[in-house]
Amino acid sequence: MDDETAEIELLEQNLNKTRQISQRMTSILSSFDTRLVKLEKSILPLYNSTQVLNRRGGNIEAALLKIDEIASNQEGIAAEEALILRGPQPGQWEEYKDVLERLNASVAFKSIDRDQRDTARLVETGVKKLTQLYTKLVAEGSSGVALNGPDFEFSPFPSNLRSALIPLVTFLRTLPLPPTHPSHPAAPAIQQTLKEGQKGYADMRGSWSKKCLENYGRRVVDRAETIDGIAAGKEFGKWVNDLISVAEAEYSLLLELAPLSTPSAIESAYATLISPLLSIFTSTLSSLSALIKRSLHKYTFLALSVYSSLSSAQTRWEEVMCRRANRRENELKDGLHSIRASVLRSFPEFIADIRAAALGKSGELSTGLTDFTLSTIQYMERLPEVQDAVASALLTLGDGNWKMGEGVQVGKGTKPTEVNERTILEHYLFDVINTVISSLLTLSRTNKRPSFGSIFLLNNVSYIRTHLLVQPRTDIPSLLSKPVQDSLNSNFRTAKAAYFDSNFSPLMQTLTEDKGQSKSAAKEKFTRFFDLLEEVAERHRLARVLQDDREGRETMCDEVVKLVVPSLQRFTQRNTGKEFSKNIKMSIEEVESLIRSFYADSDGKAPPPAERAANNLLIQAGWSR
């Protein structure tokens, strides 16, 4: 109990101490609080003043940063302007492009960093500088010496310049234009600048293309006067196709390198580009046309070949030279009409010339080949090479309308739809052959000596038949109808019969034996026979028969021998032993040799078997070759 009381007392003492300590602490804290209040009242004005200064300091710092930013921007703008005005320099393409892109962006988003009008003008200047670079590169690729080899070869656009132009063109195509950026203040000026640059491109490429082609065009015209007409026409056709190929290549290049790639802009530039090509085509064709018109007879096949070449190129020309440029004009079609007019005129004129060759001639004529015989064969032998052109032109002319001066009116013949090309060509050749035969018959009848006229007719008809039917040098027989072939064969037989009749019928008549014929009459017939034989020999010395046809001469020789020699043998046998037989000038073998000498080669070699005997007989008779 006492212990517990003691502990309680001890606790009370400790509690009192603790209370005293707490009271002292409370008193101290109260004193601190009073002091803090006093301190706060003293510091608060200073704190407020410091806050104002801090705000002012922040504002001053922000103003300084803005001033620095503005100054920096002004320096950048000056540098960009200097870069734009200087133009794109080597190695600065990317930087130049980036500056223009930023300027365009500032205009598009209406940045307040600079004046919009000044920025637009700067963009315009940059585009002009780029366009000048574009024009310079195109000019470098469109200059120099054009290739001038034997065959045309177009100089392609240099690959290094092409590689340099492609990124430039790609960027130019991204620039603002009125259709895509109607509110952009520089868009109209940019569009105008690009139009001018694209037009310059078309002018330069067109002039270069013309330069590459014009030497070959002049060569075609110059050679047309000296080489074969069909070959010259084919050369012109190749030149026309080369011209179209050049236009195709330039069109592909234009699609790749045109700054303005809209269809209308491409059409306009392409029309400008091909203008020089059209000019050189027109002038070259006009020169050929003038040459043809100057002497249609001489240059008929040049006209036909040119007509064929132009016809075959017509579809390609319309696509490349007309549709792609959205042009209605068709220079090839106009030229084709001009050449076709000459071609159509050539058919009736050719027949009229043959007919005219037989008029106004009389008296002694050569027994050789006439000029119109030779020209007709040359004409017909060349027709297969231009068969399609001839048939097409004849269809246009109309069946039978080539018969000028025979009462046939142009346009009144058979309509083109009623016959095909094969048929109308056969009709024309039938009329040509008939006109030639008719003219030959007329000339042969005007000769004062019918025997020479018959040789003339035989030589010419045989020459025509040989070169068209028997031994053709071209595919002309395939174009001759059966009536034409029958006419040639029939006229050859008639001419040969006339030759036999005028030259050997009088000879054969002397070998006929009358009933009760006296010795003097037989002797007179022998004398008459050899006199006529001498006349025939003299005639054949002057007039060669089938001179250029060895096989025909041999056949003719055999037929004459078979006609004369057996009759002479029979007549001689019937009069063997009579007094005058010993006075016969020649033996039968010598007569045969003499006849064979009529058909000797031009070098004097007679057909077998008696060349030497025939020459001796001619010498004895006082004749010489």
Coordinates of C-alpha atoms in Angstrom, one line a residue:
M1 CA 0.0 0.0 0.0
D2 CA 2.8 2.3 0.9
D3 CA 4.6 1.4 -2.2
E4 CA 1.7 2.2 -4.3
T5 CA 1.1 5.5 -2.7
A6 CA 4.7 6.3 -3.2
E7 CA 4.5 5.5 -6.9
I8 CA 1.4 7.6 -7.2
E9 CA 3.1 10.5 -5.6
L10 CA 6.1 10.1 -7.9
L11 CA 3.8 10.1 -10.9
E12 CA 2.0 13.2 -9.8
Q13 CA 5.4 14.9 -9.4
N14 CA 6.4 13.9 -12.9
L15 CA 3.0 15.1 -14.2
N16 CA 3.5 18.5 -12.6
K17 CA 7.0 18.8 -14.1
T18 CA 5.5 17.9 -17.5
R19 CA 2.8 20.4 -17.1
Q20 CA 5.3 23.1 -16.3
I21 CA 7.4 22.2 -19.2
S22 CA 4.4 22.3 -21.6
Q23 CA 3.4 25.6 -20.2
R24 CA 6.9 27.0 -20.9
M25 CA 6.8 25.5 -24.5
T26 CA 3.4 27.0 -25.1
S27 CA 4.7 30.4 -23.9
I28 CA 7.8 30.1 -26.2
L29 CA 5.6 29.1 -29.3
S30 CA 3.3 32.0 -28.6
S31 CA 6.2 34.3 -28.5
F32 CA 7.5 32.8 -31.9
D33 CA 4.0 33.3 -33.4
T34 CA 4.0 36.9 -32.4
R35 CA 7.4 37.4 -33.8
L36 CA 6.5 35.6 -37.1
V37 CA 3.5 37.9 -37.5
K38 CA 5.7 40.9 -37.0
L39 CA 8.2 39.4 -39.6
E40 CA 5.5 38.7 -42.1
K41 CA 4.2 42.2 -41.8
S42 CA 7.7 43.4 -42.4
I43 CA 8.5 41.1 -45.5
L44 CA 5.2 41.3 -47.3
P45 CA 5.8 44.6 -49.1
L46 CA 9.3 43.4 -50.2
Y47 CA 7.7 40.2 -51.5
N48 CA 5.1 42.1 -53.5
S49 CA 7.8 44.3 -55.0
T50 CA 9.9 41.3 -56.0
Q51 CA 7.0 39.6 -57.8
V52 CA 6.4 42.7 -59.9
L53 CA 10.1 42.8 -60.8
N54 CA 10.1 39.1 -61.7
R55 CA 7.1 39.7 -64.1
R56 CA 8.9 42.6 -65.6
G57 CA 12.1 40.6 -66.0
G58 CA 10.2 37.8 -67.7
N59 CA 8.5 40.2 -70.1
I60 CA 11.9 41.8 -70.9
E61 CA 13.4 38.3 -71.6
A62 CA 10.5 37.3 -73.9
A63 CA 10.8 40.6 -75.8
L64 CA 14.6 40.1 -76.3
L65 CA 13.9 36.5 -77.6
K66 CA 11.3 37.8 -80.0
I67 CA 13.7 40.5 -81.2
D68 CA 16.4 37.9 -81.8
E69 CA 13.9 35.7 -83.7
I70 CA 12.8 38.6 -85.9
A71 CA 16.4 39.5 -86.7
S72 CA 17.2 35.9 -87.5
N73 CA 14.2 35.7 -89.8
Q74 CA 15.2 38.8 -91.6
E75 CA 18.6 37.4 -92.3
G76 CA 17.0 34.2 -93.7
I77 CA 14.7 36.1 -95.9
A78 CA 17.6 38.1 -97.3
A79 CA 19.5 34.9 -98.0
E80 CA 16.6 33.3 -99.7
E81 CA 16.0 36.3 -101.8
A82 CA 19.6 36.3 -102.9
L83 CA 19.5 32.6 -103.7
I84 CA 16.3 33.0 -105.8
L85 CA 17.6 36.0 -107.6
R86 CA 20.9 34.3 -108.4
G87 CA 19.1 31.3 -109.9
P88 CA 19.9 27.6 -109.4
Q89 CA 23.6 27.0 -109.3
P90 CA 25.4 23.7 -109.7
G91 CA 25.0 21.6 -106.5
Q92 CA 22.3 23.9 -105.1
W93 CA 19.2 22.3 -106.8
E94 CA 17.8 20.8 -103.7
E95 CA 18.3 24.0 -101.6
Y96 CA 16.8 26.1 -104.4
K97 CA 13.8 23.8 -104.6
D98 CA 13.3 23.8 -100.8
V99 CA 13.3 27.6 -100.7
L100 CA 10.7 27.8 -103.4
E101 CA 8.6 25.2 -101.6
R102 CA 8.8 27.3 -98.4
L103 CA 7.8 30.5 -100.2
N104 CA 4.9 28.8 -101.8
A105 CA 3.8 27.4 -98.5
S106 CA 4.0 30.8 -96.9
V107 CA 1.8 32.2 -99.6
A108 CA -0.6 29.2 -99.4
F109 CA -1.0 29.4 -95.6
K110 CA -0.9 33.3 -95.6
S111 CA 2.0 33.5 -93.2
I112 CA 2.5 37.0 -91.6
D113 CA 6.2 36.8 -91.7
R114 CA 6.4 38.7 -94.9
D115 CA 4.4 40.6 -97.4
Q116 CA 2.3 38.3 -99.6
R117 CA 2.8 40.3 -102.8
D118 CA 6.6 40.4 -102.3
T119 CA 6.6 36.7 -101.7
A120 CA 4.5 36.0 -104.8
R121 CA 6.9 38.1 -106.9
L122 CA 9.8 36.2 -105.5
V123 CA 8.2 32.9 -106.4
E124 CA 7.6 34.2 -109.9
T125 CA 11.3 35.1 -110.2
G126 CA 12.3 31.7 -109.0
V127 CA 10.0 30.0 -111.5
K128 CA 11.5 32.1 -114.3
K129 CA 15.0 31.2 -113.3
L130 CA 14.0 27.5 -113.3
T131 CA 12.4 27.9 -116.7
Q132 CA 15.5 29.5 -118.1
L133 CA 17.5 26.5 -116.8
Y134 CA 15.0 24.2 -118.5
T135 CA 15.3 26.1 -121.8
K136 CA 19.1 26.0 -121.6
L137 CA 19.2 22.3 -121.1
V138 CA 16.7 21.7 -124.0
A139 CA 18.7 24.0 -126.2
E140 CA 21.9 22.0 -125.5
G141 CA 20.1 18.8 -126.4
S142 CA 18.7 20.3 -129.6
S143 CA 21.9 21.7 -131.2
G144 CA 25.0 20.4 -132.9
V145 CA 25.6 18.7 -136.3
A146 CA 22.9 16.3 -137.5
L147 CA 23.9 12.9 -138.6
N148 CA 24.2 12.7 -142.4
G149 CA 25.0 9.0 -143.2
P150 CA 23.8 7.0 -146.2
D151 CA 20.7 5.9 -144.2
F152 CA 18.7 8.2 -142.0
E153 CA 19.3 8.0 -138.2
F154 CA 17.7 10.3 -135.8
S155 CA 19.9 11.7 -133.0
P156 CA 18.2 10.9 -129.7
F157 CA 18.0 13.4 -126.8
P158 CA 21.3 13.2 -124.8
S159 CA 20.7 10.9 -121.8
N160 CA 22.7 13.1 -119.3
L161 CA 20.6 16.1 -120.2
R162 CA 17.5 14.0 -119.9
S163 CA 18.5 12.9 -116.4
A164 CA 19.0 16.5 -115.4
L165 CA 15.7 17.6 -116.8
I166 CA 13.4 15.0 -115.3
P167 CA 13.7 16.2 -111.6
L168 CA 13.4 19.8 -112.8
V169 CA 10.2 19.0 -114.8
T170 CA 8.8 17.0 -111.9
F171 CA 9.1 20.0 -109.6
L172 CA 7.8 22.4 -112.2
R173 CA 4.7 20.3 -112.5
T174 CA 4.0 20.8 -108.8
L175 CA 3.9 24.6 -109.0
P176 CA 0.6 26.4 -108.3
L177 CA -1.5 27.1 -111.4
P178 CA -4.9 28.9 -111.7
P179 CA -6.9 25.6 -112.2
T180 CA -5.4 24.1 -109.0
H181 CA -4.6 27.2 -106.9
P182 CA -7.0 29.9 -108.0
S183 CA -6.3 32.1 -105.0
H184 CA -2.5 32.0 -105.3
P185 CA -1.3 35.5 -106.4
A186 CA 1.6 34.1 -108.5
A187 CA -0.4 31.3 -110.2
P188 CA -1.3 33.2 -113.5
A189 CA 2.3 34.4 -113.9
I190 CA 3.7 30.9 -113.3
Q191 CA 1.3 29.5 -115.9
Q192 CA 2.4 32.1 -118.5
T193 CA 6.1 31.4 -117.8
L194 CA 5.7 27.7 -118.2
K195 CA 3.7 28.2 -121.4
E196 CA 6.5 30.2 -122.9
G197 CA 9.0 27.7 -121.8
Q198 CA 7.0 24.8 -123.2
K199 CA 6.6 26.7 -126.5
G200 CA 10.3 27.3 -126.6
Y201 CA 10.9 23.6 -126.1
A202 CA 8.5 22.8 -129.0
D203 CA 10.2 25.3 -131.3
M204 CA 13.7 24.0 -130.5
R205 CA 12.8 20.3 -130.9
G206 CA 10.8 21.0 -134.0
S207 CA 13.7 22.9 -135.6
W208 CA 16.2 20.1 -134.6
S209 CA 13.9 17.4 -136.1
K210 CA 13.7 19.4 -139.3
K211 CA 17.4 19.8 -139.4
C212 CA 17.9 16.0 -139.1
L213 CA 15.5 15.3 -141.9
E214 CA 16.0 18.1 -144.5
N215 CA 19.2 16.8 -146.0
Y216 CA 17.6 13.5 -146.6
G217 CA 14.5 15.2 -148.1
R218 CA 16.7 17.1 -150.6
R219 CA 18.5 13.9 -151.4
V220 CA 15.2 12.2 -152.2
V221 CA 14.3 15.0 -154.7
D222 CA 17.7 15.1 -156.3
R223 CA 17.9 11.4 -156.8
A224 CA 14.4 11.2 -158.2
E225 CA 15.7 12.8 -161.4
T226 CA 18.5 10.2 -161.8
I227 CA 17.4 6.8 -160.5
D228 CA 14.6 4.5 -161.3
G229 CA 11.1 6.0 -160.6
I230 CA 9.8 3.2 -158.4
A231 CA 13.0 3.1 -156.4
A232 CA 12.8 6.9 -156.0
G233 CA 9.2 6.6 -154.8
K234 CA 10.1 4.0 -152.3
E235 CA 12.9 6.2 -151.0
F236 CA 10.4 9.0 -150.6
G237 CA 8.1 6.6 -148.8
K238 CA 10.9 5.6 -146.4
W239 CA 11.6 9.2 -145.8
V240 CA 8.0 9.9 -144.9
N241 CA 7.9 7.0 -142.5
D242 CA 11.2 8.3 -141.0
L243 CA 9.5 11.7 -140.5
I244 CA 6.5 10.1 -138.8
S245 CA 8.9 8.0 -136.6
V246 CA 10.7 11.2 -135.6
A247 CA 7.3 12.8 -134.7
E248 CA 6.4 9.8 -132.6
A249 CA 9.7 9.9 -130.7
E250 CA 9.3 13.6 -130.1
Y251 CA 5.8 13.1 -128.8
S252 CA 7.0 10.5 -126.3
L253 CA 9.8 12.9 -125.2
L254 CA 7.3 15.7 -124.9
L255 CA 5.0 13.7 -122.6
E256 CA 8.1 13.1 -120.4
L257 CA 9.6 16.6 -120.4
A258 CA 6.7 19.0 -120.8
P259 CA 6.2 21.3 -117.7
L260 CA 2.5 21.6 -118.5
S261 CA 1.2 18.1 -118.8
T262 CA -2.5 18.7 -119.4
P263 CA -4.0 17.3 -122.6
S264 CA -4.6 20.7 -124.1
A265 CA -1.1 22.0 -123.3
I266 CA 0.4 18.8 -124.8
E267 CA -1.6 19.2 -128.0
S268 CA -0.7 22.8 -128.4
A269 CA 3.0 22.1 -127.8
Y270 CA 3.0 19.1 -130.1
A271 CA 1.3 21.1 -132.9
T272 CA 4.1 23.7 -132.6
L273 CA 6.7 21.0 -132.6
I274 CA 5.6 19.3 -135.8
S275 CA 5.0 22.5 -137.7
P276 CA 8.6 22.5 -139.2
L277 CA 8.2 18.8 -140.1
L278 CA 5.0 19.5 -141.9
S279 CA 6.7 22.4 -143.7
I280 CA 9.6 20.2 -144.9
F281 CA 7.1 17.4 -145.9
T282 CA 5.1 19.8 -148.0
S283 CA 8.1 21.4 -149.7
T284 CA 9.6 18.0 -150.5
L285 CA 6.3 16.6 -151.9
S286 CA 5.8 19.8 -153.9
S287 CA 9.2 19.4 -155.5
L288 CA 8.4 15.8 -156.5
S289 CA 5.0 16.8 -157.8
A290 CA 6.5 19.6 -159.9
L291 CA 9.0 17.2 -161.3
I292 CA 6.3 14.7 -162.2
K293 CA 4.1 17.4 -163.8
R294 CA 7.1 18.7 -165.8
S295 CA 7.3 15.3 -167.6
L296 CA 4.5 13.0 -166.7
H297 CA 5.4 10.5 -169.4
K298 CA 9.0 10.3 -168.1
Y299 CA 8.1 10.2 -164.4
T300 CA 4.9 8.1 -164.5
F301 CA 6.3 5.3 -162.3
L302 CA 7.7 7.9 -159.9
A303 CA 4.2 9.2 -159.5
L304 CA 2.7 5.7 -159.1
S305 CA 5.4 4.8 -156.5
V306 CA 4.9 8.0 -154.6
Y307 CA 1.2 7.5 -154.7
S308 CA 1.6 4.0 -153.3
S309 CA 4.0 5.1 -150.6
L310 CA 1.7 7.9 -149.4
S311 CA -1.4 5.6 -149.5
S312 CA 0.4 3.1 -147.2
A313 CA 1.5 5.8 -144.8
Q314 CA -1.9 7.5 -144.6
T315 CA -3.3 5.7 -141.5
R316 CA -0.1 6.2 -139.5
W317 CA 0.0 9.9 -140.5
E318 CA -3.5 10.6 -139.4
E319 CA -2.8 9.1 -136.0
V320 CA 0.6 10.7 -135.3
M321 CA 0.4 14.0 -137.2
C322 CA -3.3 14.9 -136.9
R323 CA -5.1 13.3 -134.0
R324 CA -2.3 13.8 -131.4
A325 CA -2.1 17.5 -132.3
N326 CA -5.9 17.9 -132.6
R327 CA -5.4 19.1 -136.1
R328 CA -8.0 19.0 -138.9
E329 CA -5.5 19.7 -141.6
N330 CA -4.0 16.7 -143.3
E331 CA -1.0 17.6 -145.5
L332 CA -0.4 14.0 -146.6
K333 CA -4.0 13.7 -147.8
D334 CA -3.7 17.0 -149.7
G335 CA -0.5 15.8 -151.3
L336 CA -2.0 12.5 -152.1
H337 CA -4.8 14.2 -154.0
S338 CA -2.3 16.2 -156.0
I339 CA -0.2 13.1 -156.9
R340 CA -3.4 11.1 -157.6
A341 CA -4.4 13.8 -160.1
S342 CA -1.2 13.2 -162.0
V343 CA -1.6 9.5 -161.8
L344 CA -5.1 9.6 -163.1
R345 CA -4.0 11.7 -166.0
S346 CA -1.2 9.3 -166.8
F347 CA -3.5 6.4 -167.8
P348 CA -5.4 8.2 -170.7
E349 CA -2.3 10.1 -171.7
F350 CA -0.3 6.9 -172.1
I351 CA -2.9 5.4 -174.4
A352 CA -3.3 8.6 -176.3
D353 CA 0.5 8.8 -176.8
I354 CA 0.5 5.3 -178.3
R355 CA -2.4 6.2 -180.6
A356 CA -0.7 9.4 -181.6
A357 CA 2.5 7.6 -182.5
A358 CA 0.7 6.0 -185.5
L359 CA -0.7 9.3 -186.9
G360 CA 0.9 11.5 -189.5
K361 CA 3.6 8.9 -190.5
S362 CA 3.9 7.5 -194.0
G363 CA 6.5 6.3 -196.5
E364 CA 9.5 4.2 -195.6
L365 CA 9.7 3.1 -192.0
S366 CA 12.3 1.2 -190.1
T367 CA 11.5 -2.5 -189.6
G368 CA 12.9 -2.4 -186.0
L369 CA 11.1 -1.9 -182.8
T370 CA 9.2 1.4 -182.4
D371 CA 9.7 3.6 -179.4
F372 CA 6.2 3.0 -178.2
T373 CA 6.6 -0.8 -178.4
L374 CA 9.7 -0.5 -176.1
S375 CA 8.0 2.0 -173.8
T376 CA 4.9 -0.2 -173.5
I377 CA 6.9 -3.2 -172.5
Q378 CA 8.9 -1.3 -170.0
Y379 CA 5.6 0.2 -168.7
M380 CA 3.8 -3.1 -168.4
E381 CA 6.8 -5.0 -166.9
R382 CA 7.0 -2.5 -164.0
L383 CA 3.2 -2.5 -163.2
P384 CA 3.4 -5.5 -160.8
E385 CA 5.7 -3.5 -158.6
V386 CA 3.0 -0.8 -158.1
Q387 CA 0.0 -3.0 -158.8
D388 CA -2.0 -1.9 -155.8
A389 CA -1.5 1.8 -156.5
V390 CA -2.5 1.3 -160.2
A391 CA -5.6 -0.6 -159.4
S392 CA -6.7 1.8 -156.7
A393 CA -6.2 4.8 -159.1
L394 CA -8.0 3.1 -161.9
L395 CA -11.0 2.4 -159.6
T396 CA -11.0 6.1 -158.8
L397 CA -10.8 7.0 -162.5
G398 CA -13.6 4.6 -163.4
D399 CA -13.7 1.6 -165.8
G400 CA -13.0 2.8 -169.3
N401 CA -12.5 6.4 -168.5
W402 CA -8.9 6.1 -169.8
K403 CA -10.1 6.1 -173.4
M404 CA -9.7 9.7 -174.2
G405 CA -10.6 10.7 -177.7
E406 CA -12.8 7.7 -178.3
G407 CA -16.1 9.2 -177.4
V408 CA -15.9 8.1 -173.7
Q409 CA -16.6 10.8 -171.2
V410 CA -14.8 10.8 -167.9
G411 CA -17.2 9.9 -165.2
K412 CA -19.5 8.0 -167.5
G413 CA -17.7 4.7 -167.2
T414 CA -18.4 1.8 -165.0
K415 CA -18.8 2.7 -161.3
P416 CA -16.0 1.7 -159.1
T417 CA -18.3 -0.5 -157.0
E418 CA -19.2 -2.6 -160.0
V419 CA -15.7 -4.0 -160.6
N420 CA -12.8 -5.0 -158.3
E421 CA -9.2 -4.0 -158.6
R422 CA -8.2 -7.1 -160.4
T423 CA -10.9 -6.7 -163.0
I424 CA -10.3 -3.0 -163.8
L425 CA -6.6 -3.6 -164.1
E426 CA -7.2 -6.4 -166.6
H427 CA -9.5 -4.1 -168.6
Y428 CA -6.9 -1.3 -168.7
L429 CA -4.2 -3.7 -169.9
F430 CA -6.5 -5.1 -172.5
D431 CA -7.1 -1.6 -173.9
V432 CA -3.3 -0.8 -173.8
I433 CA -2.4 -4.0 -175.7
N434 CA -5.2 -3.4 -178.3
T435 CA -4.1 0.2 -178.8
V436 CA -0.5 -0.8 -179.3
I437 CA -1.5 -3.5 -181.8
S438 CA -3.8 -1.1 -183.6
S439 CA -1.0 1.5 -183.9
L440 CA 1.4 -1.1 -185.2
L441 CA -1.1 -2.3 -187.8
T442 CA -1.6 1.3 -188.9
L443 CA 2.1 1.9 -189.3
S444 CA 2.7 -1.4 -191.1
R445 CA 0.0 -0.5 -193.7
T446 CA 1.5 3.0 -194.3
N447 CA 4.8 1.4 -195.5
K448 CA 5.1 1.7 -199.3
R449 CA 6.6 -1.8 -199.5
P450 CA 4.2 -4.3 -197.8
S451 CA 7.0 -6.9 -197.3
F452 CA 8.9 -4.5 -195.1
G453 CA 5.7 -3.6 -193.4
S454 CA 5.1 -7.2 -192.6
I455 CA 8.6 -7.6 -191.1
F456 CA 8.0 -4.5 -189.0
L457 CA 4.7 -5.8 -187.7
L458 CA 6.2 -9.3 -187.0
N459 CA 9.2 -7.9 -185.1
N460 CA 7.1 -5.6 -182.9
V461 CA 4.2 -8.0 -182.2
S462 CA 6.7 -10.9 -181.5
Y463 CA 8.6 -8.7 -179.1
I464 CA 5.5 -7.8 -177.2
R465 CA 4.3 -11.4 -177.1
T466 CA 7.7 -12.7 -176.0
H467 CA 8.2 -10.3 -173.2
L468 CA 4.6 -10.5 -171.9
L469 CA 3.8 -14.2 -172.4
V470 CA 6.6 -16.4 -173.6
Q471 CA 9.7 -15.2 -171.7
P472 CA 8.5 -12.6 -169.2
R473 CA 11.0 -10.9 -167.0
T474 CA 8.5 -9.9 -164.3
D475 CA 5.2 -11.2 -163.0
I476 CA 3.2 -9.4 -165.7
P477 CA 1.5 -12.6 -167.1
S478 CA -0.5 -12.9 -163.8
L479 CA -2.1 -9.5 -164.6
L480 CA -3.1 -10.4 -168.2
S481 CA -6.6 -11.7 -168.7
K482 CA -7.3 -14.6 -171.1
P483 CA -8.7 -12.2 -173.8
V484 CA -5.4 -10.2 -173.7
Q485 CA -3.3 -13.4 -174.1
D486 CA -5.6 -14.7 -176.9
S487 CA -5.3 -11.3 -178.6
L488 CA -1.5 -11.4 -178.4
N489 CA -1.3 -14.9 -179.7
S490 CA -3.8 -14.2 -182.5
N491 CA -2.1 -11.1 -183.6
F492 CA 1.3 -12.9 -183.6
R493 CA -0.1 -15.6 -185.9
T494 CA -1.6 -13.0 -188.1
A495 CA 1.7 -11.0 -188.3
K496 CA 3.6 -14.2 -189.1
A497 CA 1.1 -15.2 -191.8
A498 CA 1.4 -11.7 -193.3
Y499 CA 5.2 -12.0 -193.2
F500 CA 5.1 -15.4 -195.0
D501 CA 2.6 -14.1 -197.5
S502 CA 4.5 -11.0 -198.5
N503 CA 8.0 -12.5 -198.5
F504 CA 7.6 -16.2 -199.6
S505 CA 4.3 -16.5 -201.3
P506 CA 5.6 -15.0 -204.6
L507 CA 8.6 -17.4 -204.2
M508 CA 6.3 -20.4 -203.7
Q509 CA 4.1 -19.4 -206.6
T510 CA 7.0 -19.8 -209.0
L511 CA 7.3 -23.4 -208.0
T512 CA 3.8 -24.4 -209.0
E513 CA 3.7 -26.5 -212.1
D514 CA 1.0 -26.0 -214.7
K515 CA -0.4 -28.9 -216.8
G516 CA 1.4 -29.1 -220.1
Q517 CA 4.1 -26.8 -218.9
S518 CA 6.7 -26.2 -221.6
K519 CA 10.5 -26.3 -221.0
S520 CA 10.8 -22.6 -221.5
A521 CA 8.1 -22.0 -218.9
A522 CA 9.9 -24.2 -216.4
K523 CA 13.1 -22.5 -217.1
E524 CA 11.5 -19.2 -216.7
K525 CA 10.0 -20.3 -213.3
F526 CA 13.5 -21.4 -212.2
T527 CA 14.9 -18.0 -213.2
R528 CA 12.0 -16.2 -211.6
F529 CA 12.5 -18.2 -208.4
F530 CA 16.1 -17.4 -208.0
D531 CA 15.5 -13.7 -208.9
L532 CA 12.9 -13.5 -206.2
L533 CA 15.1 -15.4 -203.8
E534 CA 17.8 -12.8 -204.3
E535 CA 15.3 -10.1 -203.7
V536 CA 14.2 -11.9 -200.4
A537 CA 17.8 -12.2 -199.4
E538 CA 18.5 -8.6 -200.1
R539 CA 15.4 -7.6 -198.2
H540 CA 16.5 -9.7 -195.2
R541 CA 19.9 -8.2 -195.3
L542 CA 18.3 -4.8 -194.9
A543 CA 15.6 -5.8 -192.5
R544 CA 16.5 -8.1 -189.6
V545 CA 13.8 -10.5 -188.5
L546 CA 13.3 -11.1 -184.7
Q547 CA 16.8 -9.7 -184.1
D548 CA 16.6 -10.0 -180.3
D549 CA 14.9 -13.4 -180.2
R550 CA 17.3 -16.1 -181.1
E551 CA 14.9 -18.9 -180.3
G552 CA 12.1 -17.2 -182.3
R553 CA 14.5 -16.8 -185.3
E554 CA 15.5 -20.5 -185.2
T555 CA 11.8 -21.5 -185.1
M556 CA 11.0 -19.1 -188.0
C557 CA 14.0 -20.3 -189.9
D558 CA 12.9 -23.9 -189.6
E559 CA 9.4 -23.1 -190.7
V560 CA 10.6 -21.2 -193.8
V561 CA 13.0 -24.0 -194.7
K562 CA 10.2 -26.5 -194.4
L563 CA 8.0 -24.3 -196.5
V564 CA 10.5 -23.5 -199.4
V565 CA 13.0 -26.4 -199.6
P566 CA 10.6 -29.3 -200.0
S567 CA 8.7 -27.4 -202.7
L568 CA 11.9 -26.6 -204.4
Q569 CA 13.0 -30.3 -204.2
R570 CA 9.8 -31.5 -205.7
F571 CA 9.9 -28.9 -208.5
T572 CA 13.6 -29.7 -209.2
Q573 CA 12.9 -33.5 -209.3
R574 CA 10.0 -33.0 -211.7
N575 CA 12.4 -31.1 -214.0
T576 CA 15.5 -33.3 -213.6
G577 CA 17.4 -33.9 -216.9
K578 CA 16.1 -31.0 -218.7
E579 CA 18.5 -28.8 -220.5
F580 CA 18.3 -25.8 -218.2
S581 CA 18.9 -27.8 -215.0
K582 CA 22.6 -27.4 -215.4
N583 CA 22.1 -23.6 -215.3
I584 CA 20.5 -23.6 -211.8
K585 CA 22.3 -21.0 -209.7
M586 CA 22.2 -22.9 -206.4
S587 CA 21.8 -26.4 -205.2
I588 CA 19.0 -27.2 -202.8
E589 CA 21.5 -27.3 -199.9
E590 CA 22.8 -23.9 -200.9
V591 CA 19.3 -22.5 -201.0
E592 CA 18.6 -23.9 -197.5
S593 CA 21.9 -22.3 -196.3
L594 CA 20.9 -19.0 -197.9
I595 CA 17.5 -19.1 -196.2
R596 CA 19.1 -19.9 -192.9
S597 CA 21.4 -16.9 -193.3
F598 CA 18.3 -14.7 -193.3
Y599 CA 18.0 -15.5 -189.6
A600 CA 21.7 -15.4 -188.6
D601 CA 22.8 -13.8 -185.4
S602 CA 23.9 -10.2 -185.4
D603 CA 27.5 -11.4 -185.4
G604 CA 26.9 -13.2 -188.7
K605 CA 26.5 -16.7 -187.3
A606 CA 23.8 -18.4 -189.2
P607 CA 21.6 -21.1 -187.7
P608 CA 22.8 -24.6 -188.3
P609 CA 23.9 -26.3 -190.4
A610 CA 25.6 -24.3 -193.2
E611 CA 27.1 -21.0 -192.0
R612 CA 30.1 -21.0 -194.3
A613 CA 28.2 -22.0 -197.5
A614 CA 25.7 -19.2 -196.8
N615 CA 28.5 -16.6 -196.4
N616 CA 30.1 -17.8 -199.6
L617 CA 26.8 -17.5 -201.5
L618 CA 26.4 -13.9 -200.3
I619 CA 29.9 -13.0 -201.4
Q620 CA 29.3 -14.6 -204.9
A621 CA 26.1 -12.7 -205.2
G622 CA 28.0 -9.4 -204.5
W623 CA 26.3 -8.9 -201.0
S624 CA 28.0 -8.1 -197.8
R625 CA 26.8 -7.9 -194.2

